[in-house]
JSON list of C-alpha atoms and ligand atoms in Angstrom, two decimals:
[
{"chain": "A", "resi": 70, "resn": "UNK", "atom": "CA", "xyz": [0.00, 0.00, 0.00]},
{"chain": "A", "resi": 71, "resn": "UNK", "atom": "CA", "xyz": [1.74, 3.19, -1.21]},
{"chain": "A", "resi": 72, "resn": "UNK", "atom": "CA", "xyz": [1.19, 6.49, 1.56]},
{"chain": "A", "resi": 73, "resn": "UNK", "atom": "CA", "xyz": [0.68, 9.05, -1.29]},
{"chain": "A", "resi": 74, "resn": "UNK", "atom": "CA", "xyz": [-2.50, 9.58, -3.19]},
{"chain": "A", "resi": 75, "resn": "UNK", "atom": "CA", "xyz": [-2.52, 9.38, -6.89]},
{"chain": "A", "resi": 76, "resn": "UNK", "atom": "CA", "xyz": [-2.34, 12.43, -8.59]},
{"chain": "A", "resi": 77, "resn": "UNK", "atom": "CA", "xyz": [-5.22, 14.08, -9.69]},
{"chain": "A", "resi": 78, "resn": "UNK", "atom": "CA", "xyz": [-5.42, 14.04, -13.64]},
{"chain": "A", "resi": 79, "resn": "UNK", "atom": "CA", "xyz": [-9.44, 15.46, -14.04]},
{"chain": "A", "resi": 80, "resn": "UNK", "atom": "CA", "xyz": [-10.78, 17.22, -11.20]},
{"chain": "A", "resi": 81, "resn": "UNK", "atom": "CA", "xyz": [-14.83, 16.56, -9.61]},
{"chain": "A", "resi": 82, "resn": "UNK", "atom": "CA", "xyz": [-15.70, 19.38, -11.63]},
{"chain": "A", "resi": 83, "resn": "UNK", "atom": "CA", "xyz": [-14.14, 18.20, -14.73]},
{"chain": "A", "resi": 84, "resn": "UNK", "atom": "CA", "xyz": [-15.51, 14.93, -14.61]},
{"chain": "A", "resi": 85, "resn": "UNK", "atom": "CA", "xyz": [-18.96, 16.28, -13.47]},
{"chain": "A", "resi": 86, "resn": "UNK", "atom": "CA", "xyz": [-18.67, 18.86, -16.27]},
{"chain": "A", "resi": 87, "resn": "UNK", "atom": "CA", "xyz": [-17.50, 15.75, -18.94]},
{"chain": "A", "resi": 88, "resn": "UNK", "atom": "CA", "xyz": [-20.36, 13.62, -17.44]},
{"chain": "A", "resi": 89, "resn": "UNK", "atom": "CA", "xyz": [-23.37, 16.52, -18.10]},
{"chain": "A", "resi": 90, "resn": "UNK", "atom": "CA", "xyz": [-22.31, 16.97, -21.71]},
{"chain": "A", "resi": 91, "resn": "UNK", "atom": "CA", "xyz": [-22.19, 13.00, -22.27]},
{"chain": "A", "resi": 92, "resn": "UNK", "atom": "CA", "xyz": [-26.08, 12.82, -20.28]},
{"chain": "A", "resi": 93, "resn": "UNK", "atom": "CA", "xyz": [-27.04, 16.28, -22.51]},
{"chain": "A", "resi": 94, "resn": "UNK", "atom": "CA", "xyz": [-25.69, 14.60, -25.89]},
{"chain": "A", "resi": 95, "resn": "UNK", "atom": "CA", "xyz": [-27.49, 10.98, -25.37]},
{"chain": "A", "resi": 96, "resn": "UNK", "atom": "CA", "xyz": [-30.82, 12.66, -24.29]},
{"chain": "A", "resi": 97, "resn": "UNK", "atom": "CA", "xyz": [-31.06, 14.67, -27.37]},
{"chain": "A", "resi": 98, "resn": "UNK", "atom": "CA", "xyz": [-30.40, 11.80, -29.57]},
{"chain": "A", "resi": 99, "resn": "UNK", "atom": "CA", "xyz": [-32.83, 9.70, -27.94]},
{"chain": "A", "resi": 100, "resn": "UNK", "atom": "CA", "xyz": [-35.26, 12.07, -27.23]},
{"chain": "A", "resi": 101, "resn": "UNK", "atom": "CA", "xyz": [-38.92, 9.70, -27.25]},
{"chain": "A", "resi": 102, "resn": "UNK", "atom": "CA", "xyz": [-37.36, 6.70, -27.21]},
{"chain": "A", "resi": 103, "resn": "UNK", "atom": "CA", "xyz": [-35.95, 4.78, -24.08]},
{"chain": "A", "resi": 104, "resn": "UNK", "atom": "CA", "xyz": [-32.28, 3.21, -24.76]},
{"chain": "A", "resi": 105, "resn": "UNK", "atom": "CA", "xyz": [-31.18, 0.79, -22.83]},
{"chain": "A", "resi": 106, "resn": "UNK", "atom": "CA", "xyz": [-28.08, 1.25, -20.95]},
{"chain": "A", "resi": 107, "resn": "UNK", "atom": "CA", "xyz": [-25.83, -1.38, -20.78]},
{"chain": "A", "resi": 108, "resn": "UNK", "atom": "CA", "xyz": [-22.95, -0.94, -18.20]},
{"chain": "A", "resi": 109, "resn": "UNK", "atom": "CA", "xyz": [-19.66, -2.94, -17.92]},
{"chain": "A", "resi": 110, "resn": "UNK", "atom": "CA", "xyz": [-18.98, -3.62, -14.40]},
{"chain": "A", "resi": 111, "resn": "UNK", "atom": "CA", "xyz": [-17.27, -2.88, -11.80]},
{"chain": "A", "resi": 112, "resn": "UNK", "atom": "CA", "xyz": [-15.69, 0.52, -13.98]},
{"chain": "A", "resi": 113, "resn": "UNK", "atom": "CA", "xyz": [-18.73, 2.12, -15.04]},
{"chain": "A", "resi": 114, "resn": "UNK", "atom": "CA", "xyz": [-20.81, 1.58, -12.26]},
{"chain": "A", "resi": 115, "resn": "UNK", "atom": "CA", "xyz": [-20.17, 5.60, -10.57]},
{"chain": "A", "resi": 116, "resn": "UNK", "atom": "CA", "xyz": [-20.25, 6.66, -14.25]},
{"chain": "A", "resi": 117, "resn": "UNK", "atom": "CA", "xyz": [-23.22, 5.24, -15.08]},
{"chain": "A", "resi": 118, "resn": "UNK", "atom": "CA", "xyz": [-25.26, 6.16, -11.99]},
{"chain": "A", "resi": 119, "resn": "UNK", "atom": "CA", "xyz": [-24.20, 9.96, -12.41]},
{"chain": "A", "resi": 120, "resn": "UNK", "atom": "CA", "xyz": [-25.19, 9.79, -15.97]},
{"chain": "A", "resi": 121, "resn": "UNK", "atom": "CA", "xyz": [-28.58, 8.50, -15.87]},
{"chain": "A", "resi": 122, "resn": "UNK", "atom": "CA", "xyz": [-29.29, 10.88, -13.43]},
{"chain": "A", "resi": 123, "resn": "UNK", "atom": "CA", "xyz": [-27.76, 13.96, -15.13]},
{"chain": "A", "resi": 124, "resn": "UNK", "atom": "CA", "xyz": [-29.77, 12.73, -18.28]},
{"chain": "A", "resi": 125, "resn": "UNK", "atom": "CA", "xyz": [-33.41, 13.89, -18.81]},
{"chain": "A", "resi": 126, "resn": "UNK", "atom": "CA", "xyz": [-35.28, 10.93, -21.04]},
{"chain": "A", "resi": 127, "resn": "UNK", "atom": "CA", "xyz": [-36.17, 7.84, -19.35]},
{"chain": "A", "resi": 128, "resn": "UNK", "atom": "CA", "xyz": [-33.93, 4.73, -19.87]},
{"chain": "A", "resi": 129, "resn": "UNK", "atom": "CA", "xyz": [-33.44, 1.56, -18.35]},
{"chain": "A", "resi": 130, "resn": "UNK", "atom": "CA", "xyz": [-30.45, -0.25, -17.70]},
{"chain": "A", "resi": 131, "resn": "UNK", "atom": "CA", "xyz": [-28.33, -3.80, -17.58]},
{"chain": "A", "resi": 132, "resn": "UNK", "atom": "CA", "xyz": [-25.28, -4.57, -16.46]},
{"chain": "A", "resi": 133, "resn": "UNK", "atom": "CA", "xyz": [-22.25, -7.37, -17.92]},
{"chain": "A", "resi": 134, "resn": "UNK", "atom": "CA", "xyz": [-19.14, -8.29, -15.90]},
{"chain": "A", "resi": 135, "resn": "UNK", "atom": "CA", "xyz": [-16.60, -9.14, -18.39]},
{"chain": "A", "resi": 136, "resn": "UNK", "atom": "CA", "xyz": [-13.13, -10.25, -17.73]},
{"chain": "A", "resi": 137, "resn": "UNK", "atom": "CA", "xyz": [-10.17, -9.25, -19.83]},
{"chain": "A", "resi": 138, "resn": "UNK", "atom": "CA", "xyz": [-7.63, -8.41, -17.16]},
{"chain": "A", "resi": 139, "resn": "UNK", "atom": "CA", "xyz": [-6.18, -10.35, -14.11]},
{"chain": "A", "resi": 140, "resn": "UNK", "atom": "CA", "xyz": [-4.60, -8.63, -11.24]},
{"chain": "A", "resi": 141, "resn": "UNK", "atom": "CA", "xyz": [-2.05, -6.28, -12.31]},
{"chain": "A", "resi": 142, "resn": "UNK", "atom": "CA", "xyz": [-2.36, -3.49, -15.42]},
{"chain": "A", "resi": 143, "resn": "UNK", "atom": "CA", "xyz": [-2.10, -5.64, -18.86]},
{"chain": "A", "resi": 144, "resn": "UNK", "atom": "CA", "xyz": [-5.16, -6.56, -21.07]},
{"chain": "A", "resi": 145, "resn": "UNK", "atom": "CA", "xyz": [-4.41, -10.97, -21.27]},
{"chain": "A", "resi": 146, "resn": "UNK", "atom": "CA", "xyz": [-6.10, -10.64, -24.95]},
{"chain": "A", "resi": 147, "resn": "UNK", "atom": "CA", "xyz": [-9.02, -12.96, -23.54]},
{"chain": "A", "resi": 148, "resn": "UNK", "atom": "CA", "xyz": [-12.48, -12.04, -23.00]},
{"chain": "A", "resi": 149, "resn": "UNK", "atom": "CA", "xyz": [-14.98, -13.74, -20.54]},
{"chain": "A", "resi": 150, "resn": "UNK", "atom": "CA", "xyz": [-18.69, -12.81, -20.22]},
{"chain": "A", "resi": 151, "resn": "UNK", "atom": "CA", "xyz": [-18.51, -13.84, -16.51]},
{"chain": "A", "resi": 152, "resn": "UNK", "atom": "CA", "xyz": [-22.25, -12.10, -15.91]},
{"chain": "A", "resi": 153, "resn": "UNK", "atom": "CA", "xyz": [-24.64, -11.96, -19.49]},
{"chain": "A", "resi": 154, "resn": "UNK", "atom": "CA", "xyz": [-27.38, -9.35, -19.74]},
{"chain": "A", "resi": 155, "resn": "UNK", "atom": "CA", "xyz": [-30.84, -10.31, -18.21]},
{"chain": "A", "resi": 156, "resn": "UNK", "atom": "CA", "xyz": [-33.10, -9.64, -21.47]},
{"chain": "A", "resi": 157, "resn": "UNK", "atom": "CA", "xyz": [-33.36, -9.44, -24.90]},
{"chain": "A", "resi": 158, "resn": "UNK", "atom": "CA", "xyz": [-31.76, -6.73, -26.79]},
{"chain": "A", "resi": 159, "resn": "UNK", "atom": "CA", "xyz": [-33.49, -7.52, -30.38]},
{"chain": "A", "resi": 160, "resn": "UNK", "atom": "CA", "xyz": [-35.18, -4.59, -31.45]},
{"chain": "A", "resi": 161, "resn": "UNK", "atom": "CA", "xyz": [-33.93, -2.33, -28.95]},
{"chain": "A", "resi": 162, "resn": "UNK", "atom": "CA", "xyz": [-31.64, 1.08, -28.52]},
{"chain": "A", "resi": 163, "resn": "UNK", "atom": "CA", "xyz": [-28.87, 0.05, -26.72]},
{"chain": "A", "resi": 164, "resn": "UNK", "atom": "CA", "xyz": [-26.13, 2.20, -24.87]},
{"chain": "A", "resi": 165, "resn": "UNK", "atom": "CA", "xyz": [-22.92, 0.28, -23.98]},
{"chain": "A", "resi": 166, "resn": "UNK", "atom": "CA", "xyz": [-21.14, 2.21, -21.23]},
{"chain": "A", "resi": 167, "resn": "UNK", "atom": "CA", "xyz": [-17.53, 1.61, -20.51]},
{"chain": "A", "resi": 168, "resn": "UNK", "atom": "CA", "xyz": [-14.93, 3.02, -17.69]},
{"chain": "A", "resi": 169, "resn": "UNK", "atom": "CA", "xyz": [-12.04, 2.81, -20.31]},
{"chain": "A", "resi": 170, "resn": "UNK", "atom": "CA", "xyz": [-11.04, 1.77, -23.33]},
{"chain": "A", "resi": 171, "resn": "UNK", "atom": "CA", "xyz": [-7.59, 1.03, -23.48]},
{"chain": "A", "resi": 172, "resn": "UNK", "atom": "CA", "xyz": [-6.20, -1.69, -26.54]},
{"chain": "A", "resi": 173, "resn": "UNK", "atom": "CA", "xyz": [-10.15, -1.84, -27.42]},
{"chain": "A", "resi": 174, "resn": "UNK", "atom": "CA", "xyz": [-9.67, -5.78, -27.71]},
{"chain": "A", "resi": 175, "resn": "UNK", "atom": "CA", "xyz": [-12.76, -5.80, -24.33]},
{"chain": "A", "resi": 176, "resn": "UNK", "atom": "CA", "xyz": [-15.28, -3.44, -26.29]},
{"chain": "A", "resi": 177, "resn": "UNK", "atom": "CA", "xyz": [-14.85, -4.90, -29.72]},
{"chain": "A", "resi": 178, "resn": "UNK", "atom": "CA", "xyz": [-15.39, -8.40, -28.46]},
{"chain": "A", "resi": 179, "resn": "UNK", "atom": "CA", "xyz": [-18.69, -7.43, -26.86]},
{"chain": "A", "resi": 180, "resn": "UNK", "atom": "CA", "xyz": [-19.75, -5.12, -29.44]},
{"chain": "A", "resi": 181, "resn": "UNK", "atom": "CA", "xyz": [-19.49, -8.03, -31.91]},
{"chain": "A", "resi": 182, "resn": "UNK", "atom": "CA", "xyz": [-21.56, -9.71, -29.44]},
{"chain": "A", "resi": 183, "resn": "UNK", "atom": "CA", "xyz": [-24.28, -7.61, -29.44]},
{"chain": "A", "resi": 184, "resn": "UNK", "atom": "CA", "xyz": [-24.59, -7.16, -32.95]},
{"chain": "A", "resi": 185, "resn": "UNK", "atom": "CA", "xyz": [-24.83, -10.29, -33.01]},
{"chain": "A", "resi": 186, "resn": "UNK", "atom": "CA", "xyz": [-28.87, -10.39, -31.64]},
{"chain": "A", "resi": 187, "resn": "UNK", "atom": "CA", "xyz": [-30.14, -7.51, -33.40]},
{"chain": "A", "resi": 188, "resn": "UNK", "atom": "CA", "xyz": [-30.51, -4.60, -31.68]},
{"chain": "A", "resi": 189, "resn": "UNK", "atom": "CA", "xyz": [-31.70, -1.73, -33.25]},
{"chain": "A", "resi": 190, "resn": "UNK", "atom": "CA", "xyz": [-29.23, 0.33, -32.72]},
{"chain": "A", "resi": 191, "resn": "UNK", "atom": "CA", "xyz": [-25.83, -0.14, -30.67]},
{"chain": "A", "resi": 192, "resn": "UNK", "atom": "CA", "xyz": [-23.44, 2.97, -29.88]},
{"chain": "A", "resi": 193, "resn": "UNK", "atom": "CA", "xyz": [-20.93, 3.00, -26.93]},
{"chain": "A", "resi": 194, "resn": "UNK", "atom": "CA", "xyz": [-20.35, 5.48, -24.56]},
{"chain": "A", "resi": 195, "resn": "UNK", "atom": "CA", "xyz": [-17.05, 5.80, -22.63]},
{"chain": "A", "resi": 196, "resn": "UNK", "atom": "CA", "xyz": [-15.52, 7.84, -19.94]},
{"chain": "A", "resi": 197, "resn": "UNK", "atom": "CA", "xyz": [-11.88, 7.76, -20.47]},
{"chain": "A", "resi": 198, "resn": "UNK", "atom": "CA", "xyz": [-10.38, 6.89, -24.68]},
{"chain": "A", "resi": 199, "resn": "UNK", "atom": "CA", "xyz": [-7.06, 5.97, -23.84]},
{"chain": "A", "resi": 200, "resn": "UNK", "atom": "CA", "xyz": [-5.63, 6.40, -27.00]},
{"chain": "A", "resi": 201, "resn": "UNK", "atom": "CA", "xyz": [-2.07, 5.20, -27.11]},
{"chain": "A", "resi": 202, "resn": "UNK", "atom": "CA", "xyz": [-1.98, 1.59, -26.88]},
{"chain": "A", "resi": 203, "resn": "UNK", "atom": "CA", "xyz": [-5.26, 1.06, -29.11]},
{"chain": "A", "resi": 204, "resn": "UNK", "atom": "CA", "xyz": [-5.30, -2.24, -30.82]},
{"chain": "A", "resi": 205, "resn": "UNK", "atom": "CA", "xyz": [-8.54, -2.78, -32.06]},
{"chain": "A", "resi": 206, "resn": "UNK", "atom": "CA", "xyz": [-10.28, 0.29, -34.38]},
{"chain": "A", "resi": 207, "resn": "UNK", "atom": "CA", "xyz": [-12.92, 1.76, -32.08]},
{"chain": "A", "resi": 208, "resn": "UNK", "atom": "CA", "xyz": [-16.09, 4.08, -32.88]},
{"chain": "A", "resi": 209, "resn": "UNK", "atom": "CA", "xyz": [-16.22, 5.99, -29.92]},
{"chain": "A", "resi": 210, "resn": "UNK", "atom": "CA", "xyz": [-20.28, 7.64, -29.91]},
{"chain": "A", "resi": 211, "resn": "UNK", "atom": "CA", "xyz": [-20.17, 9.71, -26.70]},
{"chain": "A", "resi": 212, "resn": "UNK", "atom": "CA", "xyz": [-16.82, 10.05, -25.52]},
{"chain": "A", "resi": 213, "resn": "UNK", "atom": "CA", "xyz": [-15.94, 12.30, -22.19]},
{"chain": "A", "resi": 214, "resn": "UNK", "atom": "CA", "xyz": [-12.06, 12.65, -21.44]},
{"chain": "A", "resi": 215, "resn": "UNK", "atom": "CA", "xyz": [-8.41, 11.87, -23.77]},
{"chain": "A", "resi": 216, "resn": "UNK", "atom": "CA", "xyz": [-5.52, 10.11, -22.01]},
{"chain": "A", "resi": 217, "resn": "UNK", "atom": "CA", "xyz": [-2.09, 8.57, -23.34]},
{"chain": "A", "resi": 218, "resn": "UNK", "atom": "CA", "xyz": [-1.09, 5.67, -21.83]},
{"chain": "A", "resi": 219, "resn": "UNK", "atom": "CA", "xyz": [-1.04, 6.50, -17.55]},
{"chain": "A", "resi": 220, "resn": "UNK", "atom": "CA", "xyz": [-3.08, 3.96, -15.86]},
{"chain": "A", "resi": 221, "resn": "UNK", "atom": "CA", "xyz": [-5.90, 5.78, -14.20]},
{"chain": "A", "resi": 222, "resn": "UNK", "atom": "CA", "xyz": [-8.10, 5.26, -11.35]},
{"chain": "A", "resi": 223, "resn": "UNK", "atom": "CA", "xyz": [-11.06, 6.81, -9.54]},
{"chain": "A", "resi": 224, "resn": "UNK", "atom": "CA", "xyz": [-14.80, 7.67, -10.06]},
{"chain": "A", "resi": 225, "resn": "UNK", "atom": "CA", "xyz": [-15.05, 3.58, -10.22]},
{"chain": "A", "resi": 226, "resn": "UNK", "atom": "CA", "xyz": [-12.31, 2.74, -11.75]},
{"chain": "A", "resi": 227, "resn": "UNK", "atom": "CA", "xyz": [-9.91, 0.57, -9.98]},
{"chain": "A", "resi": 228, "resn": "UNK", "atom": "CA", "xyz": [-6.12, -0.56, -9.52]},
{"chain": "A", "resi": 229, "resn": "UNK", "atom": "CA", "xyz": [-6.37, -4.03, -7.76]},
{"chain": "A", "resi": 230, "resn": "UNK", "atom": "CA", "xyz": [-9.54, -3.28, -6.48]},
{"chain": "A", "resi": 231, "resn": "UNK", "atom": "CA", "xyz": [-8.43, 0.31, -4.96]},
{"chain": "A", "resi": 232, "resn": "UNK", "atom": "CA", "xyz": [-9.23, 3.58, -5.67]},
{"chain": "A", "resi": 233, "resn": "UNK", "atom": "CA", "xyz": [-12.94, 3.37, -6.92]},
{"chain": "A", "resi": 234, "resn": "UNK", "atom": "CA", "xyz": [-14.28, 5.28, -4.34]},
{"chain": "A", "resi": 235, "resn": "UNK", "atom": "CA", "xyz": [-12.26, 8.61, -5.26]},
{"chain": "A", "resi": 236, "resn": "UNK", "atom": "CA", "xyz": [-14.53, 11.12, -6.70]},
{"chain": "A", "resi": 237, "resn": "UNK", "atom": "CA", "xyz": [-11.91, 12.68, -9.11]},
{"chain": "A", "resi": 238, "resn": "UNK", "atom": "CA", "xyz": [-9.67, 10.38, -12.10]},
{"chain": "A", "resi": 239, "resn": "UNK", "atom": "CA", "xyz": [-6.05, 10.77, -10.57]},
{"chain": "A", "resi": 240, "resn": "UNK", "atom": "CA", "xyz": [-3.31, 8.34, -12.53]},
{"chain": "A", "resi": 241, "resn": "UNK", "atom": "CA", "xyz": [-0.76, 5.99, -11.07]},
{"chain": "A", "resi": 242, "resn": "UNK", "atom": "CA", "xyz": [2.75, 5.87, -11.70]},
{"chain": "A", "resi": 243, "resn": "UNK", "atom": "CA", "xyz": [3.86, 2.64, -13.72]},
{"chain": "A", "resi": 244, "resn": "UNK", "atom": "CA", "xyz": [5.81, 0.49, -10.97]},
{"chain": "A", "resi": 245, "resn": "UNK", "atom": "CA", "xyz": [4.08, 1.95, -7.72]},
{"chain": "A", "resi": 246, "resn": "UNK", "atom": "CA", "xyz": [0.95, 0.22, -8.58]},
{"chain": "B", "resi": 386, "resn": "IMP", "atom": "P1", "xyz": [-8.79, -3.08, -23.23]},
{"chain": "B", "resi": 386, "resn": "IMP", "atom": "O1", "xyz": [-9.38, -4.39, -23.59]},
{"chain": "B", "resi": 386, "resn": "IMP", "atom": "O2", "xyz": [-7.30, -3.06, -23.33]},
{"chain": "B", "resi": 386, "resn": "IMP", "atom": "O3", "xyz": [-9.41, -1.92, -24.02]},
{"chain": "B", "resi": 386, "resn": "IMP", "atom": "O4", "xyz": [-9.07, -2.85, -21.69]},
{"chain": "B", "resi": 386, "resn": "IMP", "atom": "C1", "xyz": [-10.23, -2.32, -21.26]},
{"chain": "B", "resi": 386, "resn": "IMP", "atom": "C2", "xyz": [-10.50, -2.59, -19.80]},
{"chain": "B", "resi": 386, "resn": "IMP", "atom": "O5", "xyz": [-9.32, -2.63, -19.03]},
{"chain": "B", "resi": 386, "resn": "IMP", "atom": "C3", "xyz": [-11.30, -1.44, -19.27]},
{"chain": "B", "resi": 386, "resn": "IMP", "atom": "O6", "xyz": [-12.64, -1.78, -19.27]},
{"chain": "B", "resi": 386, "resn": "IMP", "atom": "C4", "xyz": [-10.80, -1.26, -17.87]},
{"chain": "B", "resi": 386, "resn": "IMP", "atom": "O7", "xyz": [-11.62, -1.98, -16.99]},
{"chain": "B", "resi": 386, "resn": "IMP", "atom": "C5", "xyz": [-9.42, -1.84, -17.88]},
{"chain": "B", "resi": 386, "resn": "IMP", "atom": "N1", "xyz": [-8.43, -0.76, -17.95]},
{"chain": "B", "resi": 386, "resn": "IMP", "atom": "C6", "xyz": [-7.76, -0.30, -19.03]},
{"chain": "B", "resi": 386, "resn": "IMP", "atom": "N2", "xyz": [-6.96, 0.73, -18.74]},
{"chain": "B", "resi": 386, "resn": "IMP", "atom": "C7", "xyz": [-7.15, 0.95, -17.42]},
{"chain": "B", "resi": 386, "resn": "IMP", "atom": "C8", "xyz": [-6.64, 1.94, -16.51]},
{"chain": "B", "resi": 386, "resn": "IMP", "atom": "O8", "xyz": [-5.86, 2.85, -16.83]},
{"chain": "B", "resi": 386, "resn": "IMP", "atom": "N3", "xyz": [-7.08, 1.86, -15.23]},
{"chain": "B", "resi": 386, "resn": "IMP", "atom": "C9", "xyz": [-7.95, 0.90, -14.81]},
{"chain": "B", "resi": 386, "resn": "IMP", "atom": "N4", "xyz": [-8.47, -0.01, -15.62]},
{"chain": "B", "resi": 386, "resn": "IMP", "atom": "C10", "xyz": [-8.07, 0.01, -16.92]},
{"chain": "B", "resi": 387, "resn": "MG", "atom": "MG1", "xyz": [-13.81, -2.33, -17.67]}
]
């Protein structure tokens, strides 16, 4: 356990600032209609619950576990759907909400997924495009903040299971993780 806090890369007001634009954006689109949010767990859970409620249509929501990384900081290049959605998605307007997207090899594999039982439409939305290590082309729909390559935590979004409950996205150094 290291004594120092991460540092702080996006402030509460930045990500609460990111978060209102992302909840403005997806309730015009979907104005009269109700999407269905579908969020990956555990990183979009805080993400997900601010955005609904910062958004002004009604929605419903799902959630997936899926399992690309082990302990430590490196995506293993294998995806598990270790919790599936509850209900059909044929027919309907769904959401995908994501902490990060890092190589993109998670997203794509569950985007193919997806398309796979006919929804009507299918867009992601993601909190933090971490652009430098991207592997797999990505169509980012709603996108809130840019980052290179630091590994980030906070606002849900872990490091070995710590860190989620920070309110702000703060990035560890490589090596005290
Ligand atoms: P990808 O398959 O490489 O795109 O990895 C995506 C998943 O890895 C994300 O859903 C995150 O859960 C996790 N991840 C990627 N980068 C970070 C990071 O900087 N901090 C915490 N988790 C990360
Ligand atoms: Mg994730």
């Amino acid at each position: 356990m290291q004594n120092e806090q991460p540092e702080i890369l996006f402030t509460t007001e930045e990500v609460e600032r990111e978060v209102a634009r992302l909840a403005r954006e997806i309730s015009d689109d979907y104005r009269g209609r109700r999407p269905l949010l579908v969020g990956i767990l555990k990183g979009s859970f805080v993400f997900l619950a601010d955005l609904i409620r910062t958004m002004d249509i009604p929605v419903e929501v799902d959630f997936v576990i899926l399992s690309s990384y082990g302990p430590g900081t490196e995506s293993s290049g294998e995806v598990r759907v270790v919790h599936g959605l509850e209900q059909s998605i044929e027919g309907r307007d769904v959401i995908v909400v994501e902490d990060i997207v890092d190589s993109g090899i998670t997203i794509s594999h569950f985007l193919d997924d997806l398309r796979a039982r006919d929804p009507a439409s299918l867009k992601l939305c993601v909190l933090v495009d971490k652009t430098a290590r991207r592997e797999k082309e990505i169509r980012i729909d709603y996108k809130g903040v840019e980052v290179s390559d630091e590994f980030v935590v906070g606002y849900g979004i872990d490091c070995n299971e710590q860190y989620r409950y920070l309110p702000d996205i703060r990035f560890v150094k490589t090596g005290e993780e």
